[in-house]
Short mmCIF file of C-alpha atoms (C1' of nucleotides) in Angstrom, two decimals:
data_model
loop_
_atom_site.label_atom_id
_atom_site.label_comp_id
_atom_site.label_asym_id
_atom_site.label_seq_id
_atom_site.Cartn_x
_atom_site.Cartn_y
_atom_site.Cartn_z
CA MET F 1 24.99 111.50 -174.16
CA SER F 2 26.46 112.70 -171.02
CA PRO F 3 29.68 111.22 -169.37
CA LEU F 4 28.08 108.21 -168.49
CA SER F 5 26.57 106.41 -170.74
CA HIS F 6 29.85 107.00 -172.82
CA ARG F 7 31.66 105.48 -170.54
CA PHE F 8 29.28 102.71 -170.45
CA VAL F 9 29.10 102.54 -174.50
CA MET F 10 32.26 102.51 -175.13
CA HIS F 11 33.25 99.75 -172.76
CA PHE F 12 30.94 97.74 -174.87
CA GLY F 13 32.84 98.76 -177.58
CA GLU F 14 36.12 97.70 -175.89
CA MET F 15 34.29 94.04 -174.13
CA GLY F 16 32.83 93.12 -177.98
CA SER F 17 35.36 90.57 -179.51
CA ARG F 18 35.43 89.59 -176.36
CA TRP F 19 31.85 88.23 -176.01
CA GLY F 20 32.07 87.58 -180.17
CA ILE F 21 30.35 91.13 -181.46
CA ASN F 22 32.02 94.00 -182.88
CA ARG F 23 32.68 96.86 -181.51
CA THR F 24 29.76 98.75 -184.09
CA VAL F 25 27.22 95.70 -182.44
CA GLY F 26 28.46 96.23 -178.53
CA GLN F 27 28.29 100.39 -178.80
CA ILE F 28 24.32 99.44 -180.48
CA TYR F 29 23.43 97.07 -177.71
CA ALA F 30 25.17 99.87 -175.12
CA LEU F 31 23.39 103.22 -175.89
CA LEU F 32 20.41 101.35 -176.94
CA PHE F 33 20.63 99.43 -173.49
CA VAL F 34 20.75 102.93 -171.59
CA THR F 35 18.16 105.10 -173.76
CA GLU F 36 15.12 106.02 -173.03
CA ARG F 37 12.70 105.69 -176.18
CA PRO F 38 13.38 103.95 -178.89
CA LEU F 39 16.20 105.02 -182.04
CA HIS F 40 16.19 104.88 -185.30
CA ALA F 41 18.87 103.90 -186.80
CA ASP F 42 20.54 107.64 -187.72
CA GLU F 43 20.76 108.39 -184.82
CA ILE F 44 22.51 105.74 -183.35
CA ALA F 45 24.72 106.11 -186.65
CA GLU F 46 25.47 109.36 -185.66
CA GLN F 47 26.03 109.40 -181.57
CA LEU F 48 28.15 106.30 -182.70
CA ALA F 49 29.39 107.87 -185.33
CA PHE F 50 29.15 105.15 -187.88
CA SER F 51 28.08 105.02 -190.63
CA ARG F 52 24.36 104.28 -191.62
CA SER F 53 25.18 100.76 -193.31
CA ASN F 54 27.16 99.78 -190.47
CA VAL F 55 24.05 100.17 -187.99
CA SER F 56 22.58 98.79 -190.64
CA MET F 57 24.26 95.52 -190.61
CA GLY F 58 25.10 96.17 -186.24
CA LEU F 59 21.39 95.62 -186.27
CA LYS F 60 20.75 93.52 -188.50
CA GLU F 61 23.26 90.95 -186.13
CA LEU F 62 21.33 91.96 -182.70
CA ASP F 63 17.88 91.01 -184.50
CA GLY F 64 20.58 87.17 -184.98
CA TRP F 65 20.39 87.28 -181.67
CA ARG F 66 16.96 88.16 -181.22
CA LEU F 67 18.01 91.46 -178.43
CA LEU F 68 16.01 93.80 -180.96
CA ARG F 69 12.27 95.58 -180.18
CA ARG F 70 11.40 97.28 -182.49
CA SER F 71 8.53 100.20 -183.47
CA TYR F 72 6.88 102.77 -185.43
CA LEU F 73 5.42 106.13 -184.54
CA PRO F 74 2.38 107.31 -185.94
CA GLY F 75 3.59 109.17 -189.40
CA ASP F 76 6.81 108.21 -188.89
CA ARG F 77 8.48 105.68 -192.32
CA ARG F 78 11.68 105.84 -189.99
CA GLU F 79 11.69 102.24 -187.75
CA TYR F 80 12.89 101.97 -184.47
CA PHE F 81 15.34 99.88 -182.04
CA ALA F 82 14.97 99.63 -178.49
CA ALA F 83 16.46 96.49 -175.73
CA PRO F 84 13.94 95.01 -174.19
CA ASP F 85 13.74 96.23 -170.80
CA ASP F 86 13.56 93.02 -168.46
CA VAL F 87 17.58 92.57 -168.02
CA TRP F 88 16.62 89.40 -167.07
CA LEU F 89 15.23 88.68 -170.70
CA ILE F 90 18.03 90.20 -172.57
CA PHE F 91 19.96 87.56 -170.01
CA ARG F 92 18.58 84.44 -170.77
CA THR F 93 17.94 84.88 -174.37
CA LEU F 94 21.99 85.49 -174.58
CA ALA F 95 22.47 82.23 -172.64
CA GLU F 96 20.37 80.78 -174.65
CA GLU F 97 21.36 81.95 -178.48
CA ARG F 98 25.20 81.51 -177.06
CA LYS F 99 24.05 77.71 -176.07
CA LYS F 100 23.23 77.57 -180.05
CA ARG F 101 26.15 78.91 -181.24
CA GLU F 102 28.93 77.87 -178.99
CA ILE F 103 27.86 74.56 -178.26
CA ASP F 104 25.56 73.19 -179.87
CA PRO F 105 27.15 72.42 -182.87
CA THR F 106 30.21 70.87 -180.42
CA LEU F 107 27.60 67.76 -179.08
CA THR F 108 26.34 67.61 -182.58
CA LEU F 109 29.69 66.47 -183.71
CA LEU F 110 30.14 64.44 -181.06
CA ARG F 111 27.18 62.32 -180.74
CA ASP F 112 27.35 61.84 -184.18
CA ALA F 113 30.93 61.14 -185.03
CA LEU F 114 30.57 58.57 -181.66
CA LEU F 115 27.69 56.97 -183.60
CA GLU F 116 30.11 55.15 -186.38
CA PRO F 117 31.11 52.31 -185.22
CA SER F 118 35.27 52.75 -185.79
CA ASN F 119 36.29 50.17 -187.33
CA ASP F 120 40.10 51.54 -186.04
CA PRO F 121 41.39 50.53 -182.83
CA SER F 122 44.06 53.39 -181.92
CA ASP F 123 40.01 55.00 -181.46
CA GLY F 124 40.24 53.78 -178.45
CA ARG F 125 41.29 56.98 -176.43
CA ALA F 126 39.56 59.30 -178.66
CA GLN F 127 36.05 57.39 -178.57
CA GLN F 128 36.48 57.31 -174.63
CA ARG F 129 37.54 61.08 -174.10
CA MET F 130 34.81 62.19 -176.87
CA GLY F 131 32.43 60.69 -174.16
CA GLU F 132 33.16 62.46 -171.04
CA MET F 133 33.08 65.89 -172.93
CA LEU F 134 29.70 63.93 -174.71
CA ALA F 135 28.48 62.83 -171.05
CA MET F 136 29.11 66.30 -169.49
CA ILE F 137 28.02 69.02 -172.03
CA GLU F 138 24.98 66.90 -171.59
CA MET F 139 24.79 66.68 -167.82
CA LEU F 140 25.30 70.98 -168.73
CA THR F 141 22.71 71.59 -171.43
CA GLY F 142 19.69 69.56 -169.80
CA TRP F 143 20.72 71.41 -166.89
CA PHE F 144 20.10 73.88 -168.15
CA GLU F 145 17.47 73.09 -170.14
CA ASP F 146 15.17 72.51 -166.95
CA MET F 147 16.40 75.87 -165.75
CA ARG F 148 15.91 77.16 -168.48
CA LYS F 149 12.29 76.33 -167.78
CA LEU F 150 11.77 78.16 -164.00
CA ASP F 151 10.31 81.43 -163.87
CA GLN F 152 11.92 84.41 -163.45
CA ALA F 153 10.89 84.51 -160.06
CA THR F 154 11.70 80.96 -158.74
CA LEU F 155 14.55 80.83 -160.16
CA THR F 156 15.87 83.81 -158.45
CA LYS F 157 14.59 82.24 -155.17
CA LEU F 158 17.24 79.53 -156.06
CA MET F 159 20.04 81.55 -156.73
CA LYS F 160 19.65 82.82 -153.25
CA LEU F 161 19.30 80.26 -151.92
CA GLY F 162 22.72 79.67 -153.38
CA THR F 163 24.56 76.76 -151.43
CA GLY F 164 21.76 76.18 -149.31
CA VAL F 165 20.82 73.91 -151.48
CA VAL F 166 23.08 71.93 -150.50
CA ARG F 167 21.58 71.38 -147.17
CA LEU F 168 18.00 71.00 -148.73
CA ILE F 169 19.06 68.46 -150.63
CA GLU F 170 21.18 66.72 -146.84
CA MET F 171 17.69 67.08 -145.50
CA LYS F 172 15.97 65.14 -147.93
CA ASP F 173 18.12 62.49 -147.95
CA LYS F 174 18.32 61.76 -144.60
CA LEU F 175 13.69 61.45 -144.49
CA VAL F 176 14.25 59.59 -147.46
CA GLY F 177 16.36 56.96 -146.90
CA VAL F 178 19.04 57.60 -149.17
CA ARG F 179 19.62 59.37 -153.14
CA GLY F 180 17.20 57.79 -154.41
CA GLU F 181 18.25 57.96 -158.33
CA GLN F 182 15.88 60.49 -160.15
CA SER F 183 14.18 59.04 -163.63
CA ALA F 184 15.45 59.17 -167.01
CA ASN F 185 14.81 62.81 -167.42
CA ASP F 186 16.41 64.74 -164.57
CA GLN F 187 20.03 64.92 -166.51
CA VAL F 188 20.27 68.90 -166.14
CA PRO F 189 23.46 70.71 -167.04
CA PRO F 190 24.25 73.62 -165.28
CA SER F 191 25.59 76.97 -167.89
CA PRO F 192 27.00 78.75 -164.81
CA LEU F 193 28.85 81.54 -166.48
CA PRO F 194 26.88 82.45 -169.15
CA GLY F 195 29.19 84.80 -170.87
CA ALA F 196 28.49 87.44 -171.76
CA MET Z 1 45.99 60.98 -186.28
CA SER Z 2 42.99 58.87 -187.06
CA PRO Z 3 39.92 60.21 -188.87
CA LEU Z 4 37.87 60.18 -185.23
CA SER Z 5 40.41 62.65 -183.69
CA HIS Z 6 40.38 64.69 -186.72
CA ARG Z 7 36.88 64.86 -187.88
CA PHE Z 8 37.37 66.31 -183.41
CA VAL Z 9 40.65 68.57 -184.00
CA MET Z 10 39.27 70.36 -186.90
CA HIS Z 11 36.44 70.74 -185.91
CA PHE Z 12 37.27 72.19 -182.21
CA GLY Z 13 39.92 74.58 -184.86
CA GLU Z 14 36.32 75.88 -186.24
CA MET Z 15 34.44 76.49 -183.57
CA GLY Z 16 38.25 78.42 -181.78
CA SER Z 17 36.82 81.45 -183.13
CA ARG Z 18 33.27 81.34 -182.04
CA TRP Z 19 35.12 80.46 -178.34
CA GLY Z 20 37.03 83.31 -178.29
CA ILE Z 21 40.17 81.35 -179.32
CA ASN Z 22 42.59 81.38 -182.59
CA ARG Z 23 42.02 77.29 -185.03
CA THR Z 24 45.76 77.22 -183.70
CA VAL Z 25 44.70 77.13 -180.29
CA GLY Z 26 41.42 74.77 -180.65
CA GLN Z 27 43.00 72.13 -182.72
CA ILE Z 28 46.37 72.23 -181.04
CA TYR Z 29 43.76 70.98 -177.19
CA ALA Z 30 41.70 69.22 -179.13
CA LEU Z 31 44.94 67.26 -179.92
CA LEU Z 32 46.15 67.36 -176.27
CA PHE Z 33 42.44 66.45 -175.16
CA VAL Z 34 42.29 62.83 -176.99
CA THR Z 35 46.00 62.36 -177.35
CA GLU Z 36 46.85 59.29 -174.01
CA ARG Z 37 50.24 60.60 -173.84
CA PRO Z 38 51.37 64.15 -173.57
CA LEU Z 39 53.00 65.35 -176.69
CA HIS Z 40 55.90 67.63 -176.48
CA ALA Z 41 55.57 71.20 -179.20
CA ASP Z 42 57.92 70.04 -182.14
CA GLU Z 43 54.82 66.40 -182.18
CA ILE Z 44 52.35 69.14 -181.91
CA ALA Z 45 53.88 71.28 -184.86
CA GLU Z 46 53.82 68.23 -186.68
CA GLN Z 47 50.62 66.64 -185.39
CA LEU Z 48 48.83 70.27 -186.79
CA ALA Z 49 51.46 71.52 -189.43
CA PHE Z 50 51.61 74.89 -188.23
CA SER Z 51 54.68 76.27 -187.52
CA ARG Z 52 56.60 75.47 -184.83
CA SER Z 53 56.65 79.37 -182.86
CA ASN Z 54 53.23 79.16 -183.86
CA VAL Z 55 52.65 76.06 -181.81
CA SER Z 56 54.41 77.63 -178.68
CA MET Z 57 52.68 80.93 -178.90
CA GLY Z 58 48.77 78.15 -179.16
CA LEU Z 59 50.84 76.69 -175.89
CA LYS Z 60 51.18 80.58 -174.24
CA GLU Z 61 47.45 81.08 -174.48
CA LEU Z 62 46.31 77.20 -172.88
CA ASP Z 63 48.55 78.23 -170.32
CA GLY Z 64 47.33 81.23 -169.39
CA TRP Z 65 43.38 79.46 -169.68
CA ARG Z 66 45.29 77.00 -167.29
CA LEU Z 67 44.62 74.50 -169.45
CA LEU Z 68 48.03 72.99 -169.61
CA ARG Z 69 49.40 70.51 -167.54
CA ARG Z 70 53.87 70.33 -168.44
CA SER Z 71 55.54 67.32 -166.96
CA TYR Z 72 58.50 66.44 -168.24
CA LEU Z 73 60.39 63.24 -169.51
CA PRO Z 74 63.82 61.20 -167.96
CA GLY Z 75 67.17 62.04 -169.53
CA ASP Z 76 65.23 64.69 -171.99
CA ARG Z 77 64.98 68.02 -171.98
CA ARG Z 78 61.57 69.06 -173.85
CA GLU Z 79 58.86 69.41 -172.01
CA TYR Z 80 56.17 67.57 -172.39
CA PHE Z 81 51.86 69.25 -172.48
CA ALA Z 82 48.67 67.33 -171.80
CA ALA Z 83 45.08 68.12 -170.50
CA PRO Z 84 44.01 67.65 -167.41
CA ASP Z 85 42.50 64.21 -167.08
CA ASP Z 86 38.69 65.53 -165.55
CA VAL Z 87 36.57 66.74 -167.88
CA TRP Z 88 35.16 68.95 -165.36
CA LEU Z 89 37.82 70.28 -164.57
CA ILE Z 90 38.36 71.53 -167.15
CA PHE Z 91 35.34 73.11 -167.05
CA ARG Z 92 36.01 74.72 -164.14
CA THR Z 93 38.96 76.37 -164.71
CA LEU Z 94 36.87 77.67 -168.70
CA ALA Z 95 34.40 78.50 -167.00
CA GLU Z 96 36.50 80.48 -163.83
CA GLU Z 97 38.50 81.91 -166.97
CA ARG Z 98 35.67 83.16 -169.13
CA LYS Z 99 33.96 85.09 -165.84
CA LYS Z 100 37.47 86.78 -165.08
CA ARG Z 101 37.58 87.77 -168.51
CA GLU Z 102 33.77 88.92 -170.43
CA ILE Z 103 32.33 89.93 -166.10
CA ASP Z 104 34.36 90.77 -164.74
CA PRO Z 105 35.65 93.47 -166.01
CA THR Z 106 32.02 95.22 -166.86
CA LEU Z 107 31.54 93.81 -163.03
CA THR Z 108 34.22 96.30 -161.84
CA LEU Z 109 33.23 99.32 -164.86
CA LEU Z 110 29.33 99.39 -163.53
CA ARG Z 111 30.78 99.96 -159.46
CA ASP Z 112 33.02 101.97 -160.28
CA ALA Z 113 30.91 104.31 -162.36
CA LEU Z 114 27.46 104.35 -160.04
CA LEU Z 115 30.14 104.79 -156.95
CA GLU Z 116 31.15 108.51 -158.46
CA PRO Z 117 27.76 110.96 -157.93
CA SER Z 118 26.67 112.90 -161.33
CA ASN Z 119 25.67 115.77 -161.41
CA ASP Z 120 24.30 115.87 -164.96
CA PRO Z 121 20.79 115.84 -164.01
CA SER Z 122 20.04 113.35 -167.91
CA ASP Z 123 21.79 110.18 -165.99
CA GLY Z 124 18.86 109.26 -164.72
CA ARG Z 125 18.19 106.49 -167.21
CA ALA Z 126 21.38 105.38 -167.84
CA GLN Z 127 21.95 105.19 -163.76
CA GLN Z 128 19.00 102.76 -163.20
CA ARG Z 129 19.68 101.10 -166.34
CA MET Z 130 23.46 100.81 -164.50
CA GLY Z 131 21.93 99.50 -161.60
CA GLU Z 132 20.23 97.02 -162.84
CA MET Z 133 22.27 96.06 -164.60
CA LEU Z 134 25.40 95.05 -162.36
CA ALA Z 135 22.28 93.71 -159.60
CA MET Z 136 21.42 91.42 -162.18
CA ILE Z 137 25.29 90.62 -162.34
CA GLU Z 138 26.22 90.36 -158.85
CA MET Z 139 22.99 87.99 -158.40
CA LEU Z 140 24.40 85.15 -161.22
CA THR Z 141 28.33 85.79 -160.62
CA GLY Z 142 27.57 85.62 -156.23
CA TRP Z 143 25.68 82.40 -157.50
CA PHE Z 144 28.39 81.08 -160.04
CA GLU Z 145 30.66 81.51 -156.27
CA ASP Z 146 28.92 78.76 -154.17
CA MET Z 147 28.50 76.84 -156.95
CA ARG Z 148 32.13 77.01 -157.69
CA LYS Z 149 32.83 75.70 -153.99
CA LEU Z 150 31.05 72.93 -153.52
CA ASP Z 151 32.88 69.38 -155.27
CA GLN Z 152 31.33 67.41 -158.43
CA ALA Z 153 29.99 64.56 -156.57
CA THR Z 154 26.91 66.92 -154.65
CA LEU Z 155 27.58 69.55 -158.42
CA THR Z 156 26.28 65.91 -159.89
CA LYS Z 157 23.53 65.26 -158.08
CA LEU Z 158 22.64 68.74 -158.10
CA MET Z 159 22.18 68.90 -161.53
CA LYS Z 160 21.00 65.96 -161.77
CA LEU Z 161 17.43 66.27 -159.78
CA GLY Z 162 17.60 68.87 -162.36
CA THR Z 163 14.45 71.40 -161.23
CA GLY Z 164 13.16 68.36 -158.38
CA VAL Z 165 15.05 70.66 -156.89
CA VAL Z 166 11.70 73.11 -157.03
CA ARG Z 167 10.33 70.85 -155.33
CA LEU Z 168 12.31 70.08 -152.00
CA ILE Z 169 12.45 74.34 -151.96
CA GLU Z 170 8.82 73.80 -152.07
CA MET Z 171 8.85 71.14 -149.13
CA LYS Z 172 10.98 73.18 -147.54
CA ASP Z 173 8.46 76.29 -146.82
CA LYS Z 174 5.59 73.89 -146.55
CA LEU Z 175 7.74 72.84 -142.89
CA VAL Z 176 9.32 75.88 -141.92
CA GLY Z 177 5.61 77.87 -142.79
CA VAL Z 178 6.25 80.44 -145.03
CA ARG Z 179 7.12 83.85 -143.62
CA GLY Z 180 7.40 87.15 -143.71
CA GLU Z 181 10.62 87.67 -144.90
CA GLN Z 182 9.97 85.94 -147.97
CA SER Z 183 9.64 89.16 -150.11
CA ALA Z 184 7.35 89.74 -153.18
CA ASN Z 185 9.23 88.41 -155.59
CA ASP Z 186 9.40 85.08 -154.41
CA GLN Z 187 6.61 83.65 -154.38
CA VAL Z 188 6.49 80.70 -156.23
CA PRO Z 189 4.10 80.64 -158.70
CA PRO Z 190 3.24 77.13 -159.76
CA SER Z 191 5.82 76.09 -162.40
CA PRO Z 192 6.05 73.77 -164.80
CA LEU Z 193 7.35 71.11 -163.17
CA PRO Z 194 8.65 69.01 -165.93
CA GLY Z 195 9.58 65.79 -164.25
CA ALA Z 196 7.33 65.85 -161.79
"C1'" DC T 1 82.41 78.03 -169.04
"C1'" DT T 2 81.60 76.39 -174.01
"C1'" DG T 3 77.74 74.51 -177.47
"C1'" DT T 4 74.28 72.76 -178.14
"C1'" DA T 5 69.23 72.06 -177.34
"C1'" DA T 6 64.62 73.89 -176.53
"C1'" DT T 7 61.78 77.65 -176.59
"C1'" DT T 8 60.12 82.35 -177.11
"C1'" DT T 9 60.45 86.17 -179.52
"C1'" DC T 10 59.18 89.39 -183.50
"C1'" DA T 11 59.04 91.97 -186.97
"C1'" DG T 12 56.65 91.24 -191.41
"C1'" DG T 13 53.24 89.20 -194.51
"C1'" DA T 14 49.12 86.34 -194.63
"C1'" DA T 15 44.69 85.71 -193.63
"C1'" DT T 16 40.54 87.83 -192.23
"C1'" DT T 17 37.41 90.55 -190.44
"C1'" DA T 18 35.17 94.91 -189.86
"C1'" DC T 19 33.20 99.88 -191.91
"C1'" DT T 20 32.60 102.74 -195.78
"C1'" DG T 21 29.75 104.77 -199.57
"C1'" DA T 22 27.53 103.91 -203.64
"C1'" DA T 23 23.73 101.63 -205.20
"C1'" DA T 24 19.98 98.68 -206.08
"C1'" DT T 25 15.71 97.46 -202.89
"C1'" DG T 26 12.17 98.15 -200.61
"C1'" DA T 27 7.85 100.89 -199.16
"C1'" DT T 28 4.90 103.83 -198.63
"C1'" DA T 29 2.62 108.23 -198.98
"C1'" DG T 30 -0.28 110.93 -203.13
"C1'" DC I 1 2.50 104.35 -210.68
"C1'" DT I 2 5.27 108.23 -209.50
"C1'" DA I 3 8.48 110.13 -206.29
"C1'" DT I 4 10.80 109.80 -202.02
"C1'" DC I 5 11.97 108.94 -198.01
"C1'" DA I 6 14.46 104.28 -195.57
"C1'" DT I 7 16.32 100.22 -195.70
"C1'" DT I 8 20.11 97.02 -197.26
"C1'" DT I 9 23.13 95.27 -200.05
"C1'" DC I 10 27.85 95.12 -201.56
"C1'" DA I 11 32.70 95.41 -203.35
"C1'" DG I 12 36.02 97.66 -201.88
"C1'" DT I 13 39.11 99.68 -198.06
"C1'" DA I 14 40.70 99.74 -193.46
"C1'" DA I 15 42.11 98.13 -190.38
"C1'" DT I 16 42.66 93.29 -187.42
"C1'" DT I 17 44.72 89.31 -186.07
"C1'" DC I 18 47.08 85.21 -187.58
"C1'" DC I 19 51.28 82.55 -188.70
"C1'" DT I 20 55.86 81.88 -190.16
"C1'" DG I 21 61.50 82.09 -190.33
"C1'" DA I 22 65.03 83.67 -188.34
"C1'" DA I 23 66.70 85.11 -184.44
"C1'" DA I 24 67.29 86.10 -180.02
"C1'" DT I 25 66.85 83.76 -174.70
"C1'" DT I 26 66.73 80.16 -171.57
"C1'" DA I 27 67.97 75.97 -169.87
"C1'" DC I 28 71.11 72.00 -169.26
"C1'" DA I 29 74.76 69.12 -169.99
"C1'" DG I 30 79.42 68.52 -170.83
#
DNA sequence: CTGTAATTTCAGGAATTACTGAAATGATAG
DNA sequence: CTATCATTTCAGTAATTCCTGAAATTACAG
């Protein structure tokens, strides 16, 4: 492995813990990401000096994140692995999976907990706060869902526009006359900071 | 603690590991979040059945995330802790801190690594891929920075607009007349306009 | 200062998570 | 079916992270 690739792979290994994956998984993905051709498990194990079984578990984990492309070579029984070519696809998948793992369980808890009527009068404050949190998360996830539907070209255009989008909204408000509330299904949540 | 609050606190404890904090820190923050008045460390330790020193370390950690409000009571030497009232402020802070911890180090690595000219010819592919990743992260963080500058009201409006924002952009393009400056990747193919 | 209350630090043990080698399972060619 | 190669599972160990009690430090009242 070239010094450049090696540095990149090591970095992903170190960052792994902050990203909620372990060193092995981080390094494996970095390696697949920078490598031109698909690799089979033994090659990965050899390059990273991990045990074969560790690589197997790491690949399984990555598979759970939907971040792997699998392929075969004619006349070769071994399975080959690669990262998707499109970095934006990788990012989208990552964002979706993180939302599913880090946000959705809390969304469910808040909805469930706030549904059942409380007979404990001391719950007032807690209900209030949990309601605030729920409203925020629903707005964020709704918006995330909206953005997720957009194709890459549109999303790119939107991001390049940056704060310029505010001028558009002001312009619209001026033309239309005012802040007509958008219909119900317009709530959306943004997830700035998709995590790693 | 009421059953409702207890459930919330336990949930945050369990989710802690997925969020990159530990059980203690998760539970402490959940407790502060739902509790009306600020609490001092001993109260937290008692309610959650953690050692006093563990609470101290947890509060230090939360402080590092800038998620704590500290206060004093007249005639009382102890320090009191609370979560900010505004859930959006909490979210923004969280997003900023996560970016700092999870994204910025990689941004730095990619910039540094791609700056130094490589003499290793086998670096071609790695440079290419790392460049793609860098371009994506720069677009995302740039956009994040733009959104971060907006005040809450504007951000909320934008999120509620959801995919409606695409219609605005199309409208603008129509009014202004799409100029050649819009490059190839800016074409706006009829996108799924769910709200439309 | 001195004494006391509040808080933090830290070494070590507890708990959790990561990793390995060996064995089991699965897949395919002949 | 059988032999062989590939992959996964899993029990045990290594490594890391979490948590505690005791000691040290800090803050402040008298």
